[in-house]
mmCIF file of C-alpha atoms in Angstrom:
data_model
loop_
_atom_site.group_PDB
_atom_site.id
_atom_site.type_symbol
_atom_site.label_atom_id
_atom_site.label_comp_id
_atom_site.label_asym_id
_atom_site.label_seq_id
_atom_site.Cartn_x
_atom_site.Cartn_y
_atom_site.Cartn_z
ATOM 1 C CA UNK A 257 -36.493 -92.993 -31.575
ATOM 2 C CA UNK A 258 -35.849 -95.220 -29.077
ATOM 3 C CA UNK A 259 -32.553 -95.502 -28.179
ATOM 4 C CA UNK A 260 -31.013 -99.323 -27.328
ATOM 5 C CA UNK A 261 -27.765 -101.450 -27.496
ATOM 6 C CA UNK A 262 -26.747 -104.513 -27.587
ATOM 7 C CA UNK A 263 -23.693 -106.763 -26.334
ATOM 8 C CA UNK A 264 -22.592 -109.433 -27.971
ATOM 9 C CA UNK A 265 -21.164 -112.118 -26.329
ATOM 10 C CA UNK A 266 -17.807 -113.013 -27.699
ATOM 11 C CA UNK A 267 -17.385 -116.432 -26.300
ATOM 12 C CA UNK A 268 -21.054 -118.199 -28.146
ATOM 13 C CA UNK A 269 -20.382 -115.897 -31.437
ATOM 14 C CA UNK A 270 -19.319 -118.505 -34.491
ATOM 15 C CA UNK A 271 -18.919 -115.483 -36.773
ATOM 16 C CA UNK A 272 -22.077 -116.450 -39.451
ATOM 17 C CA UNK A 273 -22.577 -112.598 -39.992
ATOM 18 C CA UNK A 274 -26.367 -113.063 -39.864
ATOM 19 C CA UNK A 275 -26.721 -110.371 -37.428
ATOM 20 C CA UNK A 276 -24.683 -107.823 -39.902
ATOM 21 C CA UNK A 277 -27.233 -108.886 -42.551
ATOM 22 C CA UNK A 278 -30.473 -107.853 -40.939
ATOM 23 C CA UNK A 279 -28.894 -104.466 -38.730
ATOM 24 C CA UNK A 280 -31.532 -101.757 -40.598
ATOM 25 C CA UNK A 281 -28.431 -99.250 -39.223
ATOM 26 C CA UNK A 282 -25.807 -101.363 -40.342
ATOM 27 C CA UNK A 283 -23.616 -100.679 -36.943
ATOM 28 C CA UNK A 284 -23.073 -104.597 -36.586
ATOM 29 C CA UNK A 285 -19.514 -105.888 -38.197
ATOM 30 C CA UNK A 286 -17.529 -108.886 -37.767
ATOM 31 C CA UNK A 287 -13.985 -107.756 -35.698
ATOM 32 C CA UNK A 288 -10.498 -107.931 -37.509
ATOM 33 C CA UNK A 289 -8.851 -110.163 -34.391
ATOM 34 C CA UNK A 290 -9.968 -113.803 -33.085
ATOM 35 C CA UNK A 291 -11.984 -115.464 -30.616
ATOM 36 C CA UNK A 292 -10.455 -118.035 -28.211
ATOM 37 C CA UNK A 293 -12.737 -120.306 -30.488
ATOM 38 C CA UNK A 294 -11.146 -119.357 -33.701
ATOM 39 C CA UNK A 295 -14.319 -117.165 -34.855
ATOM 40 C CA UNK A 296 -13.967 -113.427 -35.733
ATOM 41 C CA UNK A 297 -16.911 -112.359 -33.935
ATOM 42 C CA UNK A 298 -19.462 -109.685 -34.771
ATOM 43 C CA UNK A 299 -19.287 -106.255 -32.747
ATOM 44 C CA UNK A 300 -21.069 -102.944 -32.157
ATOM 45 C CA UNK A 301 -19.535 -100.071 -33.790
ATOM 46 C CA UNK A 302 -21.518 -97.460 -32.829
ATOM 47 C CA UNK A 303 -20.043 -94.117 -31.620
ATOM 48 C CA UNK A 304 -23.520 -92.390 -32.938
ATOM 49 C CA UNK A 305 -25.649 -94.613 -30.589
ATOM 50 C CA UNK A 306 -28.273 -95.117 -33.057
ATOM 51 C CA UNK A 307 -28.629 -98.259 -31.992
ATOM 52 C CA UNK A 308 -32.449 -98.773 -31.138
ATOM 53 C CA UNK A 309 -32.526 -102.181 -29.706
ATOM 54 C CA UNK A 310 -35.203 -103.213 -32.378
ATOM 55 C CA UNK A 311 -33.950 -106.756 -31.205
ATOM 56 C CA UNK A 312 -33.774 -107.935 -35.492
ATOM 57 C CA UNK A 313 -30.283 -109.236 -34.413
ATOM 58 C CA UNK A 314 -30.901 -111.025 -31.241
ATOM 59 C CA UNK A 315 -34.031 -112.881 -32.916
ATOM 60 C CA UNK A 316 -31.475 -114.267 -36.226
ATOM 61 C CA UNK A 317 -28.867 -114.831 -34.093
ATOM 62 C CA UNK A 318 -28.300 -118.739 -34.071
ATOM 63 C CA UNK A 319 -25.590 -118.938 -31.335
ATOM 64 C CA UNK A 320 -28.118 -116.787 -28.684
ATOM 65 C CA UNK A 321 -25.118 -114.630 -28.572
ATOM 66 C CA UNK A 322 -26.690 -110.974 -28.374
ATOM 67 C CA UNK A 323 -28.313 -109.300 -25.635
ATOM 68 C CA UNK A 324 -30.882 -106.468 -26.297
ATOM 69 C CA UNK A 325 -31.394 -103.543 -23.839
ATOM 70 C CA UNK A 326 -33.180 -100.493 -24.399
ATOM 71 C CA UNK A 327 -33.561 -96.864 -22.679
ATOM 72 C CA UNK A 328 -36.484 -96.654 -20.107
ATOM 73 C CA UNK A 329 -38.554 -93.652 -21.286
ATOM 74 C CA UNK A 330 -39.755 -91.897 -17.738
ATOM 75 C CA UNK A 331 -43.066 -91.482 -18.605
ATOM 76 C CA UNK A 332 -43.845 -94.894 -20.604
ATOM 77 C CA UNK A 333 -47.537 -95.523 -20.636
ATOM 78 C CA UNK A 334 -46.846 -98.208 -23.413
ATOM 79 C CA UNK A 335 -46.518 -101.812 -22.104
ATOM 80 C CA UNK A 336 -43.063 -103.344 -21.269
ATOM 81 C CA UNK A 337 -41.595 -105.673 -24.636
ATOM 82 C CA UNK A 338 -39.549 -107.629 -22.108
ATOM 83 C CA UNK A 339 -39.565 -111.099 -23.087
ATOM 84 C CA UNK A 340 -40.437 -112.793 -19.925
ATOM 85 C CA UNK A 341 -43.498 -111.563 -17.725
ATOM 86 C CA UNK B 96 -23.702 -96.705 -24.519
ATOM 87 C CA UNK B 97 -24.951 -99.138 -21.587
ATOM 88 C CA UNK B 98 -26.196 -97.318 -18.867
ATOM 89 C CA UNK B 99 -28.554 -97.074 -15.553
ATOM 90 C CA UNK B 100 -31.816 -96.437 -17.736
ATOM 91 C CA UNK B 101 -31.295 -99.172 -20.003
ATOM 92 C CA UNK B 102 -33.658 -102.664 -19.431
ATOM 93 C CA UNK B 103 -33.024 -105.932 -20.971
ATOM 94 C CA UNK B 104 -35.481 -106.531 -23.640
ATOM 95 C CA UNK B 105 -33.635 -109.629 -24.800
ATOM 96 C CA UNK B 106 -31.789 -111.846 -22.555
ATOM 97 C CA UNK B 107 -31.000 -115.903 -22.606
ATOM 98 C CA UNK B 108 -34.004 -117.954 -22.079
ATOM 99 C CA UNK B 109 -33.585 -119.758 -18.595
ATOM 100 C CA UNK B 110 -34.736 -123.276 -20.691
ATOM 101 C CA UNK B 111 -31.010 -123.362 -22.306
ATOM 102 C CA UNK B 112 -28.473 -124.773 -21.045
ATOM 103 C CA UNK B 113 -25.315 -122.194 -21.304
ATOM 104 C CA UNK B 114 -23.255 -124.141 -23.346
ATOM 105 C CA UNK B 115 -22.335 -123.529 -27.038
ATOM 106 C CA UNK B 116 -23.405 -125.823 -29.231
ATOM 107 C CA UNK B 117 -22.019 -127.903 -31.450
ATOM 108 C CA UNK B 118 -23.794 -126.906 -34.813
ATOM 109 C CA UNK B 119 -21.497 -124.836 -37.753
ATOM 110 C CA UNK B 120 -21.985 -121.242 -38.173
ATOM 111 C CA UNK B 121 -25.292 -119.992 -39.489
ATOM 112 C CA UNK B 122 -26.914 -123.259 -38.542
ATOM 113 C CA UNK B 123 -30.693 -122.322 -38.199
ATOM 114 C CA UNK B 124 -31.030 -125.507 -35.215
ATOM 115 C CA UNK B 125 -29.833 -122.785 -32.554
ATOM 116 C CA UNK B 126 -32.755 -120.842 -33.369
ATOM 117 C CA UNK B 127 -35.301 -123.273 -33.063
ATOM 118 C CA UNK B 128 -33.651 -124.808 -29.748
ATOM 119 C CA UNK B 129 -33.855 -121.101 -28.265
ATOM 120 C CA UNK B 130 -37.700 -120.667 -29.852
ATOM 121 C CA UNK B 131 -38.730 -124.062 -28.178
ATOM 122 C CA UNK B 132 -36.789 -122.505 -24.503
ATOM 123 C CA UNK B 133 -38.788 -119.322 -24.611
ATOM 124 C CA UNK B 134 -41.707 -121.123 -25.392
ATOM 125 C CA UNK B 135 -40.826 -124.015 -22.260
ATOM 126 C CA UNK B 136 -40.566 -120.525 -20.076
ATOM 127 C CA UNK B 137 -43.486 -118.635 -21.185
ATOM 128 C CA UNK B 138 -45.898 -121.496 -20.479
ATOM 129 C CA UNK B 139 -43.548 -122.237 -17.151
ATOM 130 C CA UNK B 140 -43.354 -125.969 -18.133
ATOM 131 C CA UNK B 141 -39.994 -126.722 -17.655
ATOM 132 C CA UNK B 142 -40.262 -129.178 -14.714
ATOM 133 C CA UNK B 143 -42.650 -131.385 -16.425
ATOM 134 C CA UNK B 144 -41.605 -131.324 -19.789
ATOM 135 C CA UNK B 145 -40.005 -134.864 -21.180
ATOM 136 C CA UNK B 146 -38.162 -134.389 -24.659
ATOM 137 C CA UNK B 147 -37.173 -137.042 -27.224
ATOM 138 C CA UNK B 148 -33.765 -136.053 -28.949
ATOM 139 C CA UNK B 149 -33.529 -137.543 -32.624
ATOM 140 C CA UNK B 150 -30.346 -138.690 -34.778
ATOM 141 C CA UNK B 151 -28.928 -136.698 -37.145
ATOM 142 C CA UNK B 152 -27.321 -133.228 -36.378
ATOM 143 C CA UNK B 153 -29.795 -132.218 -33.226
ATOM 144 C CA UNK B 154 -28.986 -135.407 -31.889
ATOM 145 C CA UNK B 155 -27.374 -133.560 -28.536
ATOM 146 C CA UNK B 156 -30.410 -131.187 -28.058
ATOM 147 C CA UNK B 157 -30.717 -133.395 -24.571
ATOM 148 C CA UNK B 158 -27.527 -131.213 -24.240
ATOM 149 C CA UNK B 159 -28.930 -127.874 -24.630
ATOM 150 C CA UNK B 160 -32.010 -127.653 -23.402
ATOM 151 C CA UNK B 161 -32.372 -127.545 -19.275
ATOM 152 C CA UNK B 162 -35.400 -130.312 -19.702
ATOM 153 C CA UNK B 163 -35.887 -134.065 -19.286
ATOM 154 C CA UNK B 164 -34.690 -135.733 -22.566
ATOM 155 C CA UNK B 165 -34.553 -139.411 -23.754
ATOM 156 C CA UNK B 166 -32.812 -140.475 -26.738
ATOM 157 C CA UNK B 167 -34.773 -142.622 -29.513
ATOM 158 C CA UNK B 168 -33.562 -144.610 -31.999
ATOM 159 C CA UNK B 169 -33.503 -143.268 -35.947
ATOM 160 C CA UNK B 170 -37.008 -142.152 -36.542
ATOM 161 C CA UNK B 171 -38.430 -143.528 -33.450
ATOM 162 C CA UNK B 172 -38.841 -140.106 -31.766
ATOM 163 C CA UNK B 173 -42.647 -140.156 -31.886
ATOM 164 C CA UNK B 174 -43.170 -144.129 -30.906
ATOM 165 C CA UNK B 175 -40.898 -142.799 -27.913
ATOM 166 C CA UNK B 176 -42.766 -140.284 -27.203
ATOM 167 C CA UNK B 177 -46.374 -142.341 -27.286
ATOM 168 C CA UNK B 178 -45.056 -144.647 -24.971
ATOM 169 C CA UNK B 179 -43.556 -141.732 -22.313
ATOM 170 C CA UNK B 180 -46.830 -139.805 -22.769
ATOM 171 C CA UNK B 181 -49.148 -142.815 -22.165
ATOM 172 C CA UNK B 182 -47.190 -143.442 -18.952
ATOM 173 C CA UNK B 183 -47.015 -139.831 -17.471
ATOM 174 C CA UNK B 184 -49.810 -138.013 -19.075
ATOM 175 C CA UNK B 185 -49.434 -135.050 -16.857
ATOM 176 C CA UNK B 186 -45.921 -134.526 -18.687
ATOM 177 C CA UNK B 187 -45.396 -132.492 -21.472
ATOM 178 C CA UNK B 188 -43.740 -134.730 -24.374
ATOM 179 C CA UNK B 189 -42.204 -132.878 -27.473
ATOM 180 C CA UNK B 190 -39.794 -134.735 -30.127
ATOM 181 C CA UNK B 191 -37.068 -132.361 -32.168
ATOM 182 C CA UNK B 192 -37.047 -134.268 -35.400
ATOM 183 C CA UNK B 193 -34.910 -133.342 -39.000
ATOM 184 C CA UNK B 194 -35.981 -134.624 -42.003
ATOM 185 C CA UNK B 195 -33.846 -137.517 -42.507
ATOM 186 C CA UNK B 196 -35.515 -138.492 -39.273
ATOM 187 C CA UNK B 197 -38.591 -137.827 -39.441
ATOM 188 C CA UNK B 198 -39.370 -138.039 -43.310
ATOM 189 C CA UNK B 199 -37.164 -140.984 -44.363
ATOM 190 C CA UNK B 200 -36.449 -143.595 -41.568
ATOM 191 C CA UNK B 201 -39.165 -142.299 -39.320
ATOM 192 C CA UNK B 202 -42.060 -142.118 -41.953
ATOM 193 C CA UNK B 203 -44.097 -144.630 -40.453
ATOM 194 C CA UNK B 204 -44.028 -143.646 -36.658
ATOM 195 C CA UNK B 205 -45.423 -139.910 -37.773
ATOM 196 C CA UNK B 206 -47.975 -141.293 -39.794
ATOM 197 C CA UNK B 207 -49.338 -143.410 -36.826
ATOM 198 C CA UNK B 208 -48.332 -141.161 -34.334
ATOM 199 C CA UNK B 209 -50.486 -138.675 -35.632
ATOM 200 C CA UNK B 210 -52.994 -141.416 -36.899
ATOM 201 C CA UNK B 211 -53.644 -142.397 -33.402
ATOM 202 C CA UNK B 212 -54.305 -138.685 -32.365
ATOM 203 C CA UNK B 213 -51.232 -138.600 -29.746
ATOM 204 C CA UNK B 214 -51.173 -136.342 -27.563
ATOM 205 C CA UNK B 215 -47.384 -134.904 -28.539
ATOM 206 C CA UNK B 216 -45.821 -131.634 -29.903
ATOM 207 C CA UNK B 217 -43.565 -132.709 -33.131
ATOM 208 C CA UNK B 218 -40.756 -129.819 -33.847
ATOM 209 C CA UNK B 219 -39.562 -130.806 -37.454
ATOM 210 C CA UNK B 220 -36.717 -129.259 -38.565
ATOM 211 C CA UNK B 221 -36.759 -129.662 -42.501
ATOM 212 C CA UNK B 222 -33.436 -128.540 -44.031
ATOM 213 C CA UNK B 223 -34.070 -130.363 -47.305
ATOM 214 C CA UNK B 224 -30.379 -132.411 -46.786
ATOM 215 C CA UNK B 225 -29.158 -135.536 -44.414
ATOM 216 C CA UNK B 226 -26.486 -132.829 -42.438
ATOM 217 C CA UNK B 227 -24.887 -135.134 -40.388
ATOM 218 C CA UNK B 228 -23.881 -137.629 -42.322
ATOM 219 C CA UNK B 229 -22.811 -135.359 -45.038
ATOM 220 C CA UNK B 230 -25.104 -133.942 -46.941
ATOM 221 C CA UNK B 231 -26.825 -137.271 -48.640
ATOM 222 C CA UNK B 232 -29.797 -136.395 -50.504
ATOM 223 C CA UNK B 233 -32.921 -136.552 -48.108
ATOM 224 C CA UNK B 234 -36.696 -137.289 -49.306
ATOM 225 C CA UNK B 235 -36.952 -133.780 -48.496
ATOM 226 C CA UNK B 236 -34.367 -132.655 -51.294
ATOM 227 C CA UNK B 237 -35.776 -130.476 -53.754
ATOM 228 C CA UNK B 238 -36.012 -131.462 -57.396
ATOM 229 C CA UNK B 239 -32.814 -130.764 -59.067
ATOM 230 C CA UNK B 240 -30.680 -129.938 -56.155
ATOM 231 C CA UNK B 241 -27.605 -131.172 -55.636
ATOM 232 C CA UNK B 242 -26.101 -133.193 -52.477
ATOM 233 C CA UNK B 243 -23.518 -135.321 -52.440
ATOM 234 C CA UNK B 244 -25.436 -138.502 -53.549
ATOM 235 C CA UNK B 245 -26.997 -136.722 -56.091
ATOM 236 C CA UNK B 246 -24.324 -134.886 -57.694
ATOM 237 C CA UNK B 247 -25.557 -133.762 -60.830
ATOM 238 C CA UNK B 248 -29.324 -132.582 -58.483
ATOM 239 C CA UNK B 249 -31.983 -134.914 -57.781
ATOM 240 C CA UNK B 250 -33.568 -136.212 -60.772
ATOM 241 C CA UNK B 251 -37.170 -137.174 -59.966
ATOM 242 C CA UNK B 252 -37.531 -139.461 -62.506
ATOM 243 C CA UNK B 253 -35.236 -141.561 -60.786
ATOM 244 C CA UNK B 254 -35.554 -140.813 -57.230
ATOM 245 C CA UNK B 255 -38.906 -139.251 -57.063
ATOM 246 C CA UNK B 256 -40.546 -136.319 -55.744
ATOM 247 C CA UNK B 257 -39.874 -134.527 -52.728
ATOM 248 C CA UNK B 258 -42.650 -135.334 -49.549
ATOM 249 C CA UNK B 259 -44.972 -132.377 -48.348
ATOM 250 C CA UNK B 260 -45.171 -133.503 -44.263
ATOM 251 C CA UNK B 261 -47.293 -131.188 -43.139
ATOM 252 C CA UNK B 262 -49.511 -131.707 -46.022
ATOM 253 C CA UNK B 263 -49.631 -134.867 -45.730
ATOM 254 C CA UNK B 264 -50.378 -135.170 -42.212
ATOM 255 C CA UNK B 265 -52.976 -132.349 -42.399
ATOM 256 C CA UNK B 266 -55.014 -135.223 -43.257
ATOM 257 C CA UNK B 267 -54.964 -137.190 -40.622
ATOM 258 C CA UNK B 268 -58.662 -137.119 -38.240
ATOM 259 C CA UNK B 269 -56.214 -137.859 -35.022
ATOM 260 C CA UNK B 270 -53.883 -134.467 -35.661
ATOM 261 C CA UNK B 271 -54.840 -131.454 -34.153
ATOM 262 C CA UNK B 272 -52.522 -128.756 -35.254
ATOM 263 C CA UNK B 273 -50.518 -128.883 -38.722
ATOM 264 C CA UNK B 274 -48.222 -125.586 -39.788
ATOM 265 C CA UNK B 275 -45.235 -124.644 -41.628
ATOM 266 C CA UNK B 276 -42.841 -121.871 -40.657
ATOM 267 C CA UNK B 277 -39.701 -120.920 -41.733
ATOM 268 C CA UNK B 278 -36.449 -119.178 -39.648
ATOM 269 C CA UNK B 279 -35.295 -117.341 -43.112
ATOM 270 C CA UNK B 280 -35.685 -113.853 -41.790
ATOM 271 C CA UNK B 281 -37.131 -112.422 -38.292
ATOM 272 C CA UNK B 282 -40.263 -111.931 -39.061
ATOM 273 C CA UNK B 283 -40.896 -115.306 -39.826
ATOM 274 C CA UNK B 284 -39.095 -116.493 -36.812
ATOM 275 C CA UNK B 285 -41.584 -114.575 -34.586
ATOM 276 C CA UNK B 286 -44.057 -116.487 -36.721
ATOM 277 C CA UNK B 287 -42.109 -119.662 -36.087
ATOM 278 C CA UNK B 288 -42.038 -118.534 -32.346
ATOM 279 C CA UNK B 289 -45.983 -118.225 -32.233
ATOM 280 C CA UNK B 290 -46.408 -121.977 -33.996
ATOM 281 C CA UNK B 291 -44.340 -123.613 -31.922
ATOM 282 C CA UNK B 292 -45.517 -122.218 -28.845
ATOM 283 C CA UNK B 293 -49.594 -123.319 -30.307
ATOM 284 C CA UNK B 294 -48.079 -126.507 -30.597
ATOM 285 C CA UNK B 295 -47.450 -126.827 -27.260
ATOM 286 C CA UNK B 296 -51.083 -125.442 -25.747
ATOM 287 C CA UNK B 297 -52.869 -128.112 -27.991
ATOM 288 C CA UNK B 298 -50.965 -130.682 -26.007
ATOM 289 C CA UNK B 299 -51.407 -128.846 -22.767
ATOM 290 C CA UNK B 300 -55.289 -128.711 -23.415
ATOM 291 C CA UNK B 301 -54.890 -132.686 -24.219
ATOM 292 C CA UNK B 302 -56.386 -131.228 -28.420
ATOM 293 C CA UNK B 303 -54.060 -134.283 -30.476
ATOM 294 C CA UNK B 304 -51.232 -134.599 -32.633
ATOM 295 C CA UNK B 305 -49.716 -131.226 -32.952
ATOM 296 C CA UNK B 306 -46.383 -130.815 -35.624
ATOM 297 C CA UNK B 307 -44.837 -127.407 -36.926
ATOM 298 C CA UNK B 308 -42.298 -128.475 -39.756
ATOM 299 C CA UNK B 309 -40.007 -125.158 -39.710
ATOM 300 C CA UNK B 310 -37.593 -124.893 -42.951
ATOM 301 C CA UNK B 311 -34.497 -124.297 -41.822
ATOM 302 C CA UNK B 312 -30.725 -124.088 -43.180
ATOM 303 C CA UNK B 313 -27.568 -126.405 -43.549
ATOM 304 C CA UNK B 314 -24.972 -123.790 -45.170
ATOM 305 C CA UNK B 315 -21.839 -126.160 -44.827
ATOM 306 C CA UNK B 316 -23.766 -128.838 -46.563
ATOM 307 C CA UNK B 317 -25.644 -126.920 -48.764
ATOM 308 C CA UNK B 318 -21.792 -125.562 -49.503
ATOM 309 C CA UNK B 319 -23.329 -121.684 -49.277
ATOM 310 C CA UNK B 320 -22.665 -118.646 -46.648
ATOM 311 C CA UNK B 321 -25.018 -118.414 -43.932
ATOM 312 C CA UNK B 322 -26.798 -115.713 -45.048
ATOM 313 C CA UNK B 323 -26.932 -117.280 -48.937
ATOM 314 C CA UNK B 324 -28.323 -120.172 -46.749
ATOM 315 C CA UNK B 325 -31.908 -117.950 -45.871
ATOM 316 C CA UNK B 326 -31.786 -116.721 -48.754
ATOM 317 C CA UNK B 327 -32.289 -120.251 -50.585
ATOM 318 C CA UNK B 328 -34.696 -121.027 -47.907
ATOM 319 C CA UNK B 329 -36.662 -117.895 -49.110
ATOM 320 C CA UNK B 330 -36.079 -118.348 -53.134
ATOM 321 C CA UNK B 331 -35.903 -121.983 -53.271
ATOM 322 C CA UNK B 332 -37.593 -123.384 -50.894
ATOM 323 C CA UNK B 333 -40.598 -121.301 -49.772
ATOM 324 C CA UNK B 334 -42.456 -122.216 -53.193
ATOM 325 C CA UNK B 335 -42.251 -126.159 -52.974
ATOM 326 C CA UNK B 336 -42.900 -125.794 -49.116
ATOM 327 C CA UNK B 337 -45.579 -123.533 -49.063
ATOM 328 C CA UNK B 338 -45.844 -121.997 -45.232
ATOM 329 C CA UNK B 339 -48.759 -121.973 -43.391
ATOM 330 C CA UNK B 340 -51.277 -123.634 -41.518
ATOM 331 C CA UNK B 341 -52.510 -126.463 -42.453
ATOM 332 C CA UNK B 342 -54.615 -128.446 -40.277
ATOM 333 C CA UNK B 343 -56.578 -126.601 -36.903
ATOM 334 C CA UNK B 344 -58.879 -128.793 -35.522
ATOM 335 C CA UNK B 345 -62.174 -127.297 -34.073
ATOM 336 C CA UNK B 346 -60.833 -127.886 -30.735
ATOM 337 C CA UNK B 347 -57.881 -126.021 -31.250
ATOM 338 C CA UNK B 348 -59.706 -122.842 -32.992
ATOM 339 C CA UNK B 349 -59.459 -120.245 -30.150
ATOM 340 C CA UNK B 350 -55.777 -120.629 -29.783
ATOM 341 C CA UNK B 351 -54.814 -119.856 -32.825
#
């Protein structure tokens, strides 16, 4: 399995939890504290790194708040899923 | 854990601004207005692409998206757009619309719009509710629902049925490329993704009208959680707005 993370930008995050709803490892949750907007933003908790960077987050996120990165595998022969080319 | 071998696989499209909007939590406009920026980046458009902003809740999209933008009166998105598009046809001319916009005070300039075969993308946002404003009933409400000017759910004896846009444009000669999508899950926003980014060849290869009417979500006016929000648009909505295409003209057949 691939492995992946994401960060979550803290600042654009309004706290809709859509991101928590469509994790398939359920490592997304929304943080106890604030945001200097007022929003208790969503956070990787994931001290298993299982975390594959499947990108399901990034794609319902509304606010663009999530970015996606994912392990380079040395000997890739697969094509790159960046988004840009 | 971040490291050296990790690559970005999903990063902010250059074609937004880097701003935070302005729209609630769980509003389903940011993920159109970051579908139509990949889309302006993929086909490397940006510099020649001329947007016409609506009223209602996407009314500051000129604010978010790193493109040309005018502003049109209620519903006048699409004459706007004719007249930019007949001036500088080299341009690429989009309208956002919602569907108090496009469906209510904007009915006629669609219909001619797309009558006349313009060469424009349409982006219809179709959250079933007048957001903005307060969550009026639209002529997109569903039957029975209930908004603030309907409070005990639209009756369509009284106020009639809901309108099908994409069906009824489908029959226009003059348009090109008809679909519905929806943003209710990620699968169907990659499907979303695909439409809108159609929508935009047919105009570059000068095909006609071309309109994707994505259903999308209003949770503070629909007065449900975000994620209650999709799941309406999936329960409630998906069988009165059937998705798919529904017009591709023969010009258009080999970019689908």
């Amino acid at each position: 399995m691939a492995k992946g993370t994401i960060t979550i930008d803290e600042r654009r995050c309004k706290g809709c939890e859509l991101c928590t709803t469509v994790c398939p490892k359920n490592i997304i949750h929304m943080a106890t504290t604030f945001s200097a907007r007022g929003y208790r933003p969503a956070i990787l908790v994931d001290p298993n790194e299982q975390c594959t960077g499947c990108l399901l987050c990034a794609t319902i996120c509304p606010d663009v708040a999530i970015t996606v990165y994912r392990e380079i595998k040395p000997k890739a022969t697969t094509p790159s899923t960046t988004r840009n080319t | 854990m971040l490291n050296e071998h990790m690559q970005t696989v999903f990063d902010y499209p250059d074609a937004l601004t880097p701003g935070v909007t302005h729209y609630c939590p769980g509003c389903t406009h940011g993920i159109i207005h970051r579908l139509i920026a990949e889309t302006i980046d993929e086909l490397g458009i940006r510099e020649k692409t001329i947007g016409v902003a609506p009223v209602g809740c996407s009314v500051f999209i000129y604010n978010y998206l790193d493109t040309d933008f005018a502003e049109a009166a209620h519903g006048r998105a699409p004459a706007m757009a004719t007249g930019i598009k007949r001036t500088l046809p080299d341009r690429i001319v989009f309208t956002y619309q919602g569907d108090g916009d496009l469906a209510a005070i904007g009915t006629a300039e669609i219909i001619h719009a797309a009558a006349r075969g313009e060469n424009l993308t349409v982006i219809f946002a179709n959250n079933a509710i007048y957001g903005m404003t307060g969550g009026q009933m639209a002529p997109t409400t569903l039957p029975g629902m209930r908004t603030t000017s309907s409070p005990s759910g639209r009756d369509v004896e009284v106020q009639g049925w809901p309108l099908k846009m994409s069906e009824l444009l489908a029959q226009m000669p003059g348009a090109s490329y008809i679909a519905r999508r929806s943003v209710h899950d990620p699968g169907n926003i990659n499907k979303t993704k695909k439409a809108i980014k159609t929508a935009f060849q047919v105009q570059l290869h000068q095909a006609g009208f071309a309109m994707v009417e994505v259903l999308s979500s209003c949770p503070t006016n629909w007065n449900v959680s975000p994620k209650d929000a999709l799941t309406f648009i999936k329960e409630q909505m998906l069988p009165y707005y059937p998705l798919g295409d529904y017009k591709i003209g023969d010009a258009i057949k080999t970019l689908v």
